[in-house]
Structures are given as structure tokens and as C-alpha cells.
Coordinates of C-alpha atoms in Angstrom, one line a residue:
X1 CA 28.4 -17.6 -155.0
X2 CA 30.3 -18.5 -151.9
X3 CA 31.6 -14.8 -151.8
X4 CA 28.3 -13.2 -152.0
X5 CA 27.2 -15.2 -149.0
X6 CA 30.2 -14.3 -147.2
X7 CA 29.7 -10.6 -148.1
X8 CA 26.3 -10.9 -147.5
X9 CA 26.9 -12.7 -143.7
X10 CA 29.5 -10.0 -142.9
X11 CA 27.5 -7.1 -143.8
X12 CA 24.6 -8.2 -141.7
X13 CA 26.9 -8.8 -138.7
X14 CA 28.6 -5.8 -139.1
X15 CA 25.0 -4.0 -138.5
X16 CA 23.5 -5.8 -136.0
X17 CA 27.1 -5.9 -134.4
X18 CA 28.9 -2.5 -135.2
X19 CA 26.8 -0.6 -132.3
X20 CA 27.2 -2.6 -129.4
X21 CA 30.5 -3.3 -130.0
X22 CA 31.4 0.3 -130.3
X23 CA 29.6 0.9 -127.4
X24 CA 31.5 -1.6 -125.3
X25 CA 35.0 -0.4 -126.3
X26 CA 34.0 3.3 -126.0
X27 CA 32.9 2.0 -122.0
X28 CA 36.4 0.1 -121.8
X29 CA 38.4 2.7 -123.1
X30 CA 37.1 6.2 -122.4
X31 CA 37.7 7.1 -125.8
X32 CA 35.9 8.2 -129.0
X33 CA 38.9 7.2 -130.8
X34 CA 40.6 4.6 -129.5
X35 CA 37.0 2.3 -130.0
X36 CA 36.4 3.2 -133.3
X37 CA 39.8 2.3 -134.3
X38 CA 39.6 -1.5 -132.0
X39 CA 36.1 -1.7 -133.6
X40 CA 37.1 -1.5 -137.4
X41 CA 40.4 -4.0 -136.3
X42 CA 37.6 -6.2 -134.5
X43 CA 35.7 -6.1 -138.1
X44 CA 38.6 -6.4 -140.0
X45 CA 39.9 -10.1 -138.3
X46 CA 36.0 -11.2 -138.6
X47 CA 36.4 -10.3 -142.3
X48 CA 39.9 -12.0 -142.7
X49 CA 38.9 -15.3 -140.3
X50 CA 35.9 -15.8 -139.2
X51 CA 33.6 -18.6 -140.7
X52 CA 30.2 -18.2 -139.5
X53 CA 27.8 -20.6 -139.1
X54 CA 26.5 -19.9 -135.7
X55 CA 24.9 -16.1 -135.2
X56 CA 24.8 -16.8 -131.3
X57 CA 28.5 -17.7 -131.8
X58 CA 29.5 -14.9 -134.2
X59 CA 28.2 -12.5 -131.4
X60 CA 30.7 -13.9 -128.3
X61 CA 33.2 -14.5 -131.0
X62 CA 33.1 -10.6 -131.8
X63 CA 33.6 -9.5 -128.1
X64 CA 35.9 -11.9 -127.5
X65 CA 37.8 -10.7 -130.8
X66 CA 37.1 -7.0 -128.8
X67 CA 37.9 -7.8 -125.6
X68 CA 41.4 -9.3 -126.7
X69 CA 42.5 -5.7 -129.1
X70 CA 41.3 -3.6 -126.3
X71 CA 43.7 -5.7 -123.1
X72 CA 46.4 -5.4 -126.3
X73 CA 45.7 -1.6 -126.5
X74 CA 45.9 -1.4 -122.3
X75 CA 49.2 -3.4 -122.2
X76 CA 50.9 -1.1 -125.0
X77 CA 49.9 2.1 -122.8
X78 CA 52.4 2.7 -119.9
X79 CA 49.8 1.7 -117.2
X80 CA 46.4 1.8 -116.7
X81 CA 46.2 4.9 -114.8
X82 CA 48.3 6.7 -116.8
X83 CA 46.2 6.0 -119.7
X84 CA 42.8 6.7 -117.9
X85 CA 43.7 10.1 -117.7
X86 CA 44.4 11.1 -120.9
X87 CA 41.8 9.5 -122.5
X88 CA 38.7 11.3 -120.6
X89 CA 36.7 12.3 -122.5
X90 CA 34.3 15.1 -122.4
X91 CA 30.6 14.0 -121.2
X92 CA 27.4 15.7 -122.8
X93 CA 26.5 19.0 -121.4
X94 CA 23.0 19.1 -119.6
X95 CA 20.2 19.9 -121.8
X96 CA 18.2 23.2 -121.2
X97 CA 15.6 21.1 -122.4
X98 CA 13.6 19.5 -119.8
X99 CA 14.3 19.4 -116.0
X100 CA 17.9 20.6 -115.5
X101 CA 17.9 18.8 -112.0
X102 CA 17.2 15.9 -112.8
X103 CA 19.2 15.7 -115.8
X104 CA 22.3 17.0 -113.2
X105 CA 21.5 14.1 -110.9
X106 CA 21.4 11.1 -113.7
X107 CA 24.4 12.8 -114.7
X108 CA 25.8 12.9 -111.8
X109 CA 25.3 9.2 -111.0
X110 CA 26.5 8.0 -114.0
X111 CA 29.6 9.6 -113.6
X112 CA 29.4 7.7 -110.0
X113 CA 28.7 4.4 -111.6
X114 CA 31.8 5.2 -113.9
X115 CA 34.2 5.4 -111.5
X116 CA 32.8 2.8 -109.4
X117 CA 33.4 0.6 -113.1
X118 CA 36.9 2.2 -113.2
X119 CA 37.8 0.6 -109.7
X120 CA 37.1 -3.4 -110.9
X121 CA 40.1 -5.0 -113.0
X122 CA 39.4 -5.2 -116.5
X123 CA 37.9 -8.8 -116.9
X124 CA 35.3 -7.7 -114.0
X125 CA 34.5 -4.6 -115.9
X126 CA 34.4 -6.6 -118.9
X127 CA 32.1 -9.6 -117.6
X128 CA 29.6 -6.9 -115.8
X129 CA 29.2 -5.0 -119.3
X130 CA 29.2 -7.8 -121.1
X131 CA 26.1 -9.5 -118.7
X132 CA 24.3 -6.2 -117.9
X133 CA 24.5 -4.0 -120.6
X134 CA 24.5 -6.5 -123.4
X135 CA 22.6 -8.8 -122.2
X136 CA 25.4 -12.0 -122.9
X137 CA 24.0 -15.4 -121.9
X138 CA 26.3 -17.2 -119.6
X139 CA 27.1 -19.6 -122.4
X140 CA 27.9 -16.3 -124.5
X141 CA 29.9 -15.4 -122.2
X142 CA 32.3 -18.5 -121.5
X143 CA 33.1 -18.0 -125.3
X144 CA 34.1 -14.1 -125.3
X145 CA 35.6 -14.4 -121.7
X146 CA 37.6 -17.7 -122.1
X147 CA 36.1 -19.3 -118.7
X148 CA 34.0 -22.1 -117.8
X149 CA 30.7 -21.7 -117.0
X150 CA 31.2 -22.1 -113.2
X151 CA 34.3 -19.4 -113.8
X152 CA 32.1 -16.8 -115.2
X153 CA 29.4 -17.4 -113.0
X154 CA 31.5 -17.0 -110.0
X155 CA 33.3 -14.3 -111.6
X156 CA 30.3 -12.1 -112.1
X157 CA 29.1 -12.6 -108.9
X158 CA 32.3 -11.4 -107.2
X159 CA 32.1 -8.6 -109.7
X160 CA 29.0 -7.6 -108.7
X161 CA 29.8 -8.0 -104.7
X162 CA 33.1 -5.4 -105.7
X163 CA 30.7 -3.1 -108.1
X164 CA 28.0 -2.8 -104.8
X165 CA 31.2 -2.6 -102.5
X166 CA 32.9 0.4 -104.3
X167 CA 29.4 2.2 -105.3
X168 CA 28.4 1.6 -101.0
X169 CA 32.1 3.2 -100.0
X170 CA 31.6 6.5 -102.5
X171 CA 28.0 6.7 -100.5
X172 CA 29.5 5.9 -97.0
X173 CA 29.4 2.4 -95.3
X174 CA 29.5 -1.2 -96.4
X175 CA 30.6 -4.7 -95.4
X176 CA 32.6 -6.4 -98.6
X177 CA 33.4 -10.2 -97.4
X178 CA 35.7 -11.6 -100.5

């Protein structure tokens, strides 16, 4: 019976999980690839070890779990830079469909905001995606980033300070005060 729960438990995290964590590692890594293969590790050790009795906590738990394969994957490369470059991957053409312009300018900008994400270290990248795009709660947050709450707190607003600086000096002109 224990096992059917267990199956049952895993199989429900894996769907309401499997999407957002892909999409994080494909943001932290640049690559197709490279994600799905930290994503099916990350699901693997939560099959092998994890005992869930907390959602809330299985979430952060899976990031965390994340997080730590893809700095693992990074520190294996030769250096960062090194590895940013040959994992770019090709973006989405522009649609015909629609208003090519406009499409060309949100293309653009994302490509903008890429780079800009490319310029924080990793555990600024990670806290900003982590905040932003998935929405973690700040106690969400201490779990998958290994910080107090004060730490993350002040981490993320220095993050944010560096993510404006950066995204102000591709644009021309801006005061960063550390």
C-alpha cells in the first residue's frame, strides 16, 4: 500500500513539477539537452530519497535538488564562459504570423534581458528566476538556496540592483552603489 502512495505522490510531483523545473535548467544552462538530462537526475534522486510530506517543501526541495546538479554540471565544464558558448542555442524564428515588428522587438529584448541574466553569478541568476519567474516564497527560497531569510532577502535585492545596473549600461547610463 505504502508503494502505491509513493508512486502515486511521485507521479503527481513529477507533473506539477517536471515543467518548471525544465524550464529553470533550460534558463541556467542554455541548453535543450543539458536540462533534460539534470531534470530526469533531479527526478531520479526525488524517486530514490525523497519522503514527502510537505508539497510546499517537495517544491524548494526539487530546485534545490536542481540547482545543486546544474553548479555540478558548471564546475565539470572548463569555465563558465567556455561553456556559454557552446551551448547557445538557437532561438525561435519570428513568426510571419502577426506583427513582425513587434515580434522583432520582444525578441530583441529578450535576448537583452538574457545577457543581462548571463552577467549576475550563478546564485543571483538563480535567486532572480527562482523569485520572479517561479514565483518562490522567501521561505521557499531559504530551503532551495541554503540561506537564511535575511540572506536571501538581501541577496535578491542586490541581484536585482546588478540585474537593473547591467540592463541600464546595455541602454547607456546608470549609478550602481554596491
Amino acid at each position: 500500500m505504502e508503494a502505491v502512495s509513493k508512486k502515486y505522490i511521485f507521479s503527481k510531483l513529477f507533473e506539477q513539477y517536471q515543467l518548471p523545473l525544465y524550464r529553470y535548467l533550460l534558463q541556467m544552462s542554455r541548453n535543450e539537452q543539458i536540462a533534460e538530462e539534470l531534470l530526469q537526475e533531479t527526478f531520479y534522486r526525488a524517486m530514490v530519497s525523497l519522503q514527502v510530506k510537505d508539497m510546499i517543501q517537495a517544491r524548494a526541495w526539487l530546485f534545490k535538488v536542481a540547482r545543486n546538479l546544474f553548479i555540478d554540471w558548471t564546475r565539470k565544464s572548463k569555465s563558465e564562459q567556455q561553456m556559454i558558448e557552446q551551448i547557445q542555442i538557437k532561438h525561435e524564428s519570428i513568426s510571419n504570423l502577426g506583427n513582425p515588428e513587434l515580434q522583432f522587438e520582444k525578441k530583441t529584448r529578450q535576448q537583452e534581458l538574457e545577457a543581462v541574466m548571463k552577467q549576475l553569478p550563478e546564485r543571483m541568476r538563480t535567486i532572480i528566476y527562482l523569485r520572479e519567474i517561479q514565483g518562490f516564497t522567501y521561505k521557499e527560497l531559504t530551503t532551495a538556496m541554503n540561506l537564511t531569510e535575511s540572506q536571501v532577502k538581501v541577496t535578491l535585492h542586490r541581484a536585482r540592483e546588478k540585474f537593473r545596473y547591467y540592463d541600464q549600461q546595455k541602454k547607456g547610463g546608470y549609478e550602481y552603489e554596491e
